[in-house]
Structures are given as C-alpha cells and as structure tokens.
Amino acid sequence: MTHMQRFKYSILIIAVMMGVMFGLSYLQKQGTISEQTFQYLAIGIAVVVVVINGIMRRKVKS
C-alpha cells in the first residue's frame, strides 16, 4: 500500500464514520436509542477506526 492509497482510504473511512455518527445522532434525537447506547456505539466506532488506521499504517511501504 502506498501513502496515497492510505490517504484515500483514510478519507473514505472518515466519510463513512461521519455518516454513521450523524445517523446515530439522528436516532438519538428521535428517541430511538438512548444517550448511553449512543455513547457506547460512538466509542466502539472510534476504536474500530483506530485499529483500521493502525493496520493500514503497518501496510504502507516506505
């Protein structure tokens, strides 16, 4: 994986993560999910993104 590929995937992951977070925020405002559930899901999504970023970082060839 090159630096440019990692950059493109990072932008894609950020866009997907923001979409999911806006969706969760909407569901929380509608009362479909509670504040506690929103917090747990947000933390889980953040952890997954950090892990994916770490994996991509290791695959970049210098």
N, CA, C and O atoms as a CHARMM CRD file, in Angstrom:
* protein
*
  248
    1    1 MET  N      0.85600  -1.18100   0.00000 PROA 1      0.00000
    2    1 MET  CA     0.00000   0.00000   0.00000 PROA 1      0.00000
    3    1 MET  C      0.89500   1.23500   0.00000 PROA 1      0.00000
    4    1 MET  O      1.84400   1.32600   0.77900 PROA 1      0.00000
    5    2 THR  N      0.58800   2.16700  -0.86600 PROA 2      0.00000
    6    2 THR  CA     1.36400   3.39900  -0.93000 PROA 2      0.00000
    7    2 THR  C      0.75500   4.44500   0.00500 PROA 2      0.00000
    8    2 THR  O     -0.33800   4.26500   0.54100 PROA 2      0.00000
    9    3 HSD  N      1.48800   5.53200   0.18200 PROA 3      0.00000
   10    3 HSD  CA     0.98900   6.61200   1.03600 PROA 3      0.00000
   11    3 HSD  C     -0.29400   7.21700   0.46000 PROA 3      0.00000
   12    3 HSD  O     -1.19700   7.59300   1.20700 PROA 3      0.00000
   13    4 MET  N     -0.37000   7.30900  -0.86400 PROA 4      0.00000
   14    4 MET  CA    -1.55400   7.88600  -1.49900 PROA 4      0.00000
   15    4 MET  C     -2.76700   6.98100  -1.31400 PROA 4      0.00000
   16    4 MET  O     -3.87300   7.46700  -1.08000 PROA 4      0.00000
   17    5 GLN  N     -2.56700   5.66200  -1.41700 PROA 5      0.00000
   18    5 GLN  CA    -3.67800   4.73700  -1.18700 PROA 5      0.00000
   19    5 GLN  C     -4.17200   4.84900   0.25600 PROA 5      0.00000
   20    5 GLN  O     -5.37800   4.86600   0.50600 PROA 5      0.00000
   21    6 ARG  N     -3.24000   4.92500   1.19800 PROA 6      0.00000
   22    6 ARG  CA    -3.62400   5.05700   2.60600 PROA 6      0.00000
   23    6 ARG  C     -4.39600   6.34600   2.82200 PROA 6      0.00000
   24    6 ARG  O     -5.37700   6.36400   3.56500 PROA 6      0.00000
   25    7 PHE  N     -3.96700   7.41700   2.18500 PROA 7      0.00000
   26    7 PHE  CA    -4.65500   8.69500   2.30200 PROA 7      0.00000
   27    7 PHE  C     -6.09200   8.58900   1.77900 PROA 7      0.00000
   28    7 PHE  O     -7.02900   9.07000   2.41600 PROA 7      0.00000
   29    8 LYS  N     -6.25300   7.95900   0.62100 PROA 8      0.00000
   30    8 LYS  CA    -7.59000   7.80200   0.03500 PROA 8      0.00000
   31    8 LYS  C     -8.48600   6.96000   0.93700 PROA 8      0.00000
   32    8 LYS  O     -9.64500   7.30600   1.17000 PROA 8      0.00000
   33    9 TYR  N     -7.94200   5.84600   1.44800 PROA 9      0.00000
   34    9 TYR  CA    -8.74000   5.00900   2.34500 PROA 9      0.00000
   35    9 TYR  C     -9.07800   5.74100   3.63900 PROA 9      0.00000
   36    9 TYR  O    -10.16800   5.56600   4.18300 PROA 9      0.00000
   37   10 SER  N     -8.15700   6.55500   4.13200 PROA 10     0.00000
   38   10 SER  CA    -8.41900   7.32200   5.35400 PROA 10     0.00000
   39   10 SER  C     -9.56200   8.30500   5.14900 PROA 10     0.00000
   40   10 SER  O    -10.42400   8.45000   6.01500 PROA 10     0.00000
   41   11 ILE  N     -9.57000   8.97900   4.00500 PROA 11     0.00000
   42   11 ILE  CA   -10.65500   9.91600   3.69100 PROA 11     0.00000
   43   11 ILE  C    -11.98000   9.16700   3.59000 PROA 11     0.00000
   44   11 ILE  O    -13.00200   9.63600   4.09100 PROA 11     0.00000
   45   12 LEU  N    -11.96300   8.00100   2.94200 PROA 12     0.00000
   46   12 LEU  CA   -13.17700   7.18800   2.82500 PROA 12     0.00000
   47   12 LEU  C    -13.68000   6.74600   4.19700 PROA 12     0.00000
   48   12 LEU  O    -14.88000   6.80700   4.46700 PROA 12     0.00000
   49   13 ILE  N    -12.77200   6.30300   5.06100 PROA 13     0.00000
   50   13 ILE  CA   -13.16000   5.85500   6.40200 PROA 13     0.00000
   51   13 ILE  C    -13.73700   7.01700   7.20100 PROA 13     0.00000
   52   13 ILE  O    -14.72400   6.84800   7.91600 PROA 13     0.00000
   53   14 ILE  N    -13.13400   8.18800   7.08500 PROA 14     0.00000
   54   14 ILE  CA   -13.63700   9.37000   7.79600 PROA 14     0.00000
   55   14 ILE  C    -15.04100   9.71800   7.32100 PROA 14     0.00000
   56   14 ILE  O    -15.91100  10.03500   8.13200 PROA 14     0.00000
   57   15 ALA  N    -15.26600   9.66000   6.00900 PROA 15     0.00000
   58   15 ALA  CA   -16.58600   9.98200   5.46500 PROA 15     0.00000
   59   15 ALA  C    -17.63700   8.99100   5.95900 PROA 15     0.00000
   60   15 ALA  O    -18.73800   9.38900   6.34000 PROA 15     0.00000
   61   16 VAL  N    -17.30100   7.70800   5.95400 PROA 16     0.00000
   62   16 VAL  CA   -18.24200   6.68900   6.43800 PROA 16     0.00000
   63   16 VAL  C    -18.50400   6.88000   7.92800 PROA 16     0.00000
   64   16 VAL  O    -19.64800   6.80000   8.37700 PROA 16     0.00000
   65   17 MET  N    -17.44000   7.13500   8.69600 PROA 17     0.00000
   66   17 MET  CA   -17.59900   7.31900  10.13700 PROA 17     0.00000
   67   17 MET  C    -18.48500   8.53300  10.44300 PROA 17     0.00000
   68   17 MET  O    -19.33500   8.47400  11.33200 PROA 17     0.00000
   69   18 MET  N    -18.28800   9.61900   9.71200 PROA 18     0.00000
   70   18 MET  CA   -19.11700  10.80100   9.94000 PROA 18     0.00000
   71   18 MET  C    -20.57500  10.52600   9.59200 PROA 18     0.00000
   72   18 MET  O    -21.47700  10.97700  10.29800 PROA 18     0.00000
   73   19 GLY  N    -20.81300   9.78700   8.50800 PROA 19     0.00000
   74   19 GLY  CA   -22.17400   9.40700   8.14700 PROA 19     0.00000
   75   19 GLY  C    -22.84100   8.57500   9.23100 PROA 19     0.00000
   76   19 GLY  O    -23.99900   8.80600   9.57900 PROA 19     0.00000
   77   20 VAL  N    -22.10800   7.61000   9.76000 PROA 20     0.00000
   78   20 VAL  CA   -22.65100   6.76500  10.82400 PROA 20     0.00000
   79   20 VAL  C    -22.92500   7.59300  12.07900 PROA 20     0.00000
   80   20 VAL  O    -23.95100   7.40800  12.73500 PROA 20     0.00000
   81   21 MET  N    -22.01300   8.50400  12.41400 PROA 21     0.00000
   82   21 MET  CA   -22.19600   9.31500  13.61800 PROA 21     0.00000
   83   21 MET  C    -23.39400  10.25900  13.46900 PROA 21     0.00000
   84   21 MET  O    -24.14300  10.46300  14.42400 PROA 21     0.00000
   85   22 PHE  N    -23.57700  10.83400  12.27500 PROA 22     0.00000
   86   22 PHE  CA   -24.75800  11.67700  12.06400 PROA 22     0.00000
   87   22 PHE  C    -26.02900  10.84900  12.14300 PROA 22     0.00000
   88   22 PHE  O    -27.04500  11.30900  12.66400 PROA 22     0.00000
   89   23 GLY  N    -25.97200   9.62100  11.62500 PROA 23     0.00000
   90   23 GLY  CA   -27.12000   8.72400  11.72400 PROA 23     0.00000
   91   23 GLY  C    -27.45000   8.37000  13.16600 PROA 23     0.00000
   92   23 GLY  O    -28.61600   8.37100  13.56100 PROA 23     0.00000
   93   24 LEU  N    -26.42700   8.06900  13.94600 PROA 24     0.00000
   94   24 LEU  CA   -26.64200   7.76400  15.36400 PROA 24     0.00000
   95   24 LEU  C    -27.18600   8.98300  16.10400 PROA 24     0.00000
   96   24 LEU  O    -28.06400   8.85900  16.95700 PROA 24     0.00000
   97   25 SER  N    -26.66300  10.14800  15.77500 PROA 25     0.00000
   98   25 SER  CA   -27.13600  11.37600  16.40000 PROA 25     0.00000
   99   25 SER  C    -28.61500  11.59800  16.08800 PROA 25     0.00000
  100   25 SER  O    -29.39400  11.98200  16.96000 PROA 25     0.00000
  101   26 TYR  N    -28.98700  11.35200  14.83800 PROA 26     0.00000
  102   26 TYR  CA   -30.39200  11.49700  14.43700 PROA 26     0.00000
  103   26 TYR  C    -31.27100  10.51100  15.21700 PROA 26     0.00000
  104   26 TYR  O    -32.33100  10.88000  15.72300 PROA 26     0.00000
  105   27 LEU  N    -30.82400   9.26600  15.30700 PROA 27     0.00000
  106   27 LEU  CA   -31.60100   8.26000  16.04700 PROA 27     0.00000
  107   27 LEU  C    -31.73400   8.63200  17.52000 PROA 27     0.00000
  108   27 LEU  O    -32.77700   8.41300  18.13600 PROA 27     0.00000
  109   28 GLN  N    -30.67000   9.19400  18.07400 PROA 28     0.00000
  110   28 GLN  CA   -30.71900   9.58300  19.48800 PROA 28     0.00000
  111   28 GLN  C    -31.68300  10.74900  19.69600 PROA 28     0.00000
  112   28 GLN  O    -32.40200  10.78600  20.69500 PROA 28     0.00000
  113   29 LYS  N    -31.70200  11.69100  18.76900 PROA 29     0.00000
  114   29 LYS  CA   -32.62000  12.82900  18.87700 PROA 29     0.00000
  115   29 LYS  C    -34.07100  12.38900  18.71100 PROA 29     0.00000
  116   29 LYS  O    -34.97100  12.96900  19.31900 PROA 29     0.00000
  117   30 GLN  N    -34.30100  11.36800  17.88900 PROA 30     0.00000
  118   30 GLN  CA   -35.65600  10.84500  17.68600 PROA 30     0.00000
  119   30 GLN  C    -36.11800   9.99800  18.86500 PROA 30     0.00000
  120   30 GLN  O    -37.30500   9.69400  18.98600 PROA 30     0.00000
  121   31 GLY  N    -35.19400   9.62000  19.72700 PROA 31     0.00000
  122   31 GLY  CA   -35.55500   8.80300  20.88300 PROA 31     0.00000
  123   31 GLY  C    -35.48800   7.31000  20.60700 PROA 31     0.00000
  124   31 GLY  O    -35.90500   6.50800  21.44200 PROA 31     0.00000
  125   32 THR  N    -34.96700   6.92800  19.44600 PROA 32     0.00000
  126   32 THR  CA   -34.86600   5.50900  19.11000 PROA 32     0.00000
  127   32 THR  C    -33.80300   4.81900  19.95000 PROA 32     0.00000
  128   32 THR  O    -33.99400   3.68500  20.38900 PROA 32     0.00000
  129   33 ILE  N    -32.68500   5.49900  20.17500 PROA 33     0.00000
  130   33 ILE  CA   -31.64000   4.94700  21.04100 PROA 33     0.00000
  131   33 ILE  C    -31.39200   5.92200  22.18000 PROA 33     0.00000
  132   33 ILE  O    -31.61000   7.12600  22.04400 PROA 33     0.00000
  133   34 SER  N    -30.93400   5.38700  23.29900 PROA 34     0.00000
  134   34 SER  CA   -30.68400   6.23200  24.46500 PROA 34     0.00000
  135   34 SER  C    -29.31100   6.88900  24.37000 PROA 34     0.00000
  136   34 SER  O    -28.49400   6.53300  23.52100 PROA 34     0.00000
  137   35 GLU  N    -29.07600   7.84400  25.24700 PROA 35     0.00000
  138   35 GLU  CA   -27.78800   8.53600  25.29200 PROA 35     0.00000
  139   35 GLU  C    -26.67100   7.54600  25.61600 PROA 35     0.00000
  140   35 GLU  O    -25.58500   7.62400  25.04000 PROA 35     0.00000
  141   36 GLN  N    -26.92900   6.62800  26.52500 PROA 36     0.00000
  142   36 GLN  CA   -25.92600   5.63000  26.91000 PROA 36     0.00000
  143   36 GLN  C    -25.56700   4.72800  25.72800 PROA 36     0.00000
  144   36 GLN  O    -24.39200   4.44200  25.49800 PROA 36     0.00000
  145   37 THR  N    -26.57700   4.28200  24.98200 PROA 37     0.00000
  146   37 THR  CA   -26.33500   3.44700  23.80300 PROA 37     0.00000
  147   37 THR  C    -25.54200   4.22500  22.77000 PROA 37     0.00000
  148   37 THR  O    -24.61700   3.68400  22.16400 PROA 37     0.00000
  149   38 PHE  N    -25.89300   5.49200  22.56100 PROA 38     0.00000
  150   38 PHE  CA   -25.16100   6.35000  21.63300 PROA 38     0.00000
  151   38 PHE  C    -23.68700   6.43100  22.02100 PROA 38     0.00000
  152   38 PHE  O    -22.80900   6.32500  21.16500 PROA 38     0.00000
  153   39 GLN  N    -23.42100   6.61800  23.30200 PROA 39     0.00000
  154   39 GLN  CA   -22.04100   6.71900  23.77300 PROA 39     0.00000
  155   39 GLN  C    -21.27200   5.42800  23.53000 PROA 39     0.00000
  156   39 GLN  O    -20.13200   5.46300  23.06600 PROA 39     0.00000
  157   40 TYR  N    -21.88800   4.28800  23.83900 PROA 40     0.00000
  158   40 TYR  CA   -21.22000   3.00400  23.63200 PROA 40     0.00000
  159   40 TYR  C    -20.92600   2.76300  22.15700 PROA 40     0.00000
  160   40 TYR  O    -19.83500   2.31500  21.80400 PROA 40     0.00000
  161   41 LEU  N    -21.89000   3.05500  21.29800 PROA 41     0.00000
  162   41 LEU  CA   -21.68200   2.86800  19.86400 PROA 41     0.00000
  163   41 LEU  C    -20.60400   3.80700  19.32800 PROA 41     0.00000
  164   41 LEU  O    -19.78200   3.40300  18.50600 PROA 41     0.00000
  165   42 ALA  N    -20.60600   5.05500  19.79000 PROA 42     0.00000
  166   42 ALA  CA   -19.60600   6.02300  19.33900 PROA 42     0.00000
  167   42 ALA  C    -18.20100   5.58900  19.75300 PROA 42     0.00000
  168   42 ALA  O    -17.26000   5.69600  18.96700 PROA 42     0.00000
  169   43 ILE  N    -18.06100   5.10600  20.97400 PROA 43     0.00000
  170   43 ILE  CA   -16.75000   4.62300  21.43600 PROA 43     0.00000
  171   43 ILE  C    -16.31500   3.40700  20.62400 PROA 43     0.00000
  172   43 ILE  O    -15.15100   3.29600  20.24000 PROA 43     0.00000
  173   44 GLY  N    -17.24500   2.50100  20.36500 PROA 44     0.00000
  174   44 GLY  CA   -16.93300   1.31900  19.57200 PROA 44     0.00000
  175   44 GLY  C    -16.48500   1.67300  18.16500 PROA 44     0.00000
  176   44 GLY  O    -15.52800   1.09400  17.65100 PROA 44     0.00000
  177   45 ILE  N    -17.17300   2.62400  17.53900 PROA 45     0.00000
  178   45 ILE  CA   -16.80400   3.05600  16.19300 PROA 45     0.00000
  179   45 ILE  C    -15.42400   3.69700  16.21000 PROA 45     0.00000
  180   45 ILE  O    -14.61800   3.44700  15.31400 PROA 45     0.00000
  181   46 ALA  N    -15.13900   4.51400  17.20900 PROA 46     0.00000
  182   46 ALA  CA   -13.83000   5.16300  17.29800 PROA 46     0.00000
  183   46 ALA  C    -12.71500   4.12800  17.44400 PROA 46     0.00000
  184   46 ALA  O    -11.66000   4.26200  16.82500 PROA 46     0.00000
  185   47 VAL  N    -12.94300   3.10400  18.25300 PROA 47     0.00000
  186   47 VAL  CA   -11.93200   2.05500  18.44200 PROA 47     0.00000
  187   47 VAL  C    -11.68900   1.31100  17.13300 PROA 47     0.00000
  188   47 VAL  O    -10.54200   1.04300  16.77700 PROA 47     0.00000
  189   48 VAL  N    -12.75000   0.97900  16.42100 PROA 48     0.00000
  190   48 VAL  CA   -12.60600   0.27700  15.13900 PROA 48     0.00000
  191   48 VAL  C    -11.81400   1.12200  14.14800 PROA 48     0.00000
  192   48 VAL  O    -10.96100   0.59400  13.43500 PROA 48     0.00000
  193   49 VAL  N    -12.08000   2.41200  14.09300 PROA 49     0.00000
  194   49 VAL  CA   -11.36600   3.29900  13.16800 PROA 49     0.00000
  195   49 VAL  C     -9.88500   3.36900  13.53600 PROA 49     0.00000
  196   49 VAL  O     -9.03200   3.35900  12.64800 PROA 49     0.00000
  197   50 VAL  N     -9.57300   3.43900  14.80600 PROA 50     0.00000
  198   50 VAL  CA    -8.17500   3.49400  15.24000 PROA 50     0.00000
  199   50 VAL  C     -7.45200   2.19700  14.87000 PROA 50     0.00000
  200   50 VAL  O     -6.30800   2.23200  14.41600 PROA 50     0.00000
  201   51 VAL  N     -8.11000   1.06500  15.06100 PROA 51     0.00000
  202   51 VAL  CA    -7.49800  -0.22100  14.71600 PROA 51     0.00000
  203   51 VAL  C     -7.25500  -0.31300  13.21100 PROA 51     0.00000
  204   51 VAL  O     -6.18000  -0.72800  12.77900 PROA 51     0.00000
  205   52 ILE  N     -8.24500   0.07100  12.41800 PROA 52     0.00000
  206   52 ILE  CA    -8.08600   0.03200  10.95900 PROA 52     0.00000
  207   52 ILE  C     -6.94500   0.95300  10.52500 PROA 52     0.00000
  208   52 ILE  O     -6.15800   0.59400   9.65000 PROA 52     0.00000
  209   53 ASN  N     -6.85200   2.13600  11.13300 PROA 53     0.00000
  210   53 ASN  CA    -5.77600   3.06900  10.80500 PROA 53     0.00000
  211   53 ASN  C     -4.41200   2.46600  11.14800 PROA 53     0.00000
  212   53 ASN  O     -3.45700   2.62200  10.38800 PROA 53     0.00000
  213   54 GLY  N     -4.31900   1.78400  12.28100 PROA 54     0.00000
  214   54 GLY  CA    -3.06600   1.13300  12.66600 PROA 54     0.00000
  215   54 GLY  C     -2.66800   0.03200  11.70500 PROA 54     0.00000
  216   54 GLY  O     -1.49300  -0.10900  11.36700 PROA 54     0.00000
  217   55 ILE  N     -3.64000  -0.74600  11.26500 PROA 55     0.00000
  218   55 ILE  CA    -3.35900  -1.81100  10.30400 PROA 55     0.00000
  219   55 ILE  C     -2.87800  -1.21600   8.97900 PROA 55     0.00000
  220   55 ILE  O     -1.92200  -1.71100   8.38200 PROA 55     0.00000
  221   56 MET  N     -3.53700  -0.16500   8.52900 PROA 56     0.00000
  222   56 MET  CA    -3.12600   0.46700   7.27200 PROA 56     0.00000
  223   56 MET  C     -1.71800   1.06200   7.40200 PROA 56     0.00000
  224   56 MET  O     -0.92700   1.00500   6.46100 PROA 56     0.00000
  225   57 ARG  N     -1.41500   1.62900   8.56500 PROA 57     0.00000
  226   57 ARG  CA    -0.09300   2.24100   8.77400 PROA 57     0.00000
  227   57 ARG  C      1.01900   1.19100   8.64000 PROA 57     0.00000
  228   57 ARG  O      2.09100   1.46800   8.10300 PROA 57     0.00000
  229   58 ARG  N      0.73600  -0.02400   9.14200 PROA 58     0.00000
  230   58 ARG  CA     1.74600  -1.08000   9.06100 PROA 58     0.00000
  231   58 ARG  C      1.93100  -1.58600   7.63200 PROA 58     0.00000
  232   58 ARG  O      3.00000  -2.09000   7.28800 PROA 58     0.00000
  233   59 LYS  N      0.90700  -1.45500   6.80600 PROA 59     0.00000
  234   59 LYS  CA     0.98400  -1.97300   5.44400 PROA 59     0.00000
  235   59 LYS  C      1.59300  -0.98400   4.44700 PROA 59     0.00000
  236   59 LYS  O      1.82400  -1.33500   3.28900 PROA 59     0.00000
  237   60 VAL  N      1.85500   0.25200   4.89200 PROA 60     0.00000
  238   60 VAL  CA     2.44100   1.24300   3.99900 PROA 60     0.00000
  239   60 VAL  C      3.91100   0.89000   3.77900 PROA 60     0.00000
  240   60 VAL  O      4.65900   0.65900   4.72900 PROA 60     0.00000
  241   61 LYS  N      4.30700   0.85400   2.51200 PROA 61     0.00000
  242   61 LYS  CA     5.70600   0.57300   2.17800 PROA 61     0.00000
  243   61 LYS  C      6.45600   1.89400   2.06600 PROA 61     0.00000
  244   61 LYS  O      6.00500   2.83000   1.40700 PROA 61     0.00000
  245   62 SER  N      7.58900   1.94700   2.71000 PROA 62     0.00000
  246   62 SER  CA     8.37800   3.18500   2.72400 PROA 62     0.00000
  247   62 SER  C      9.04100   3.44700   1.40300 PROA 62     0.00000
  248   62 SER  O      9.74000   4.44900   1.25200 PROA 62     0.00000
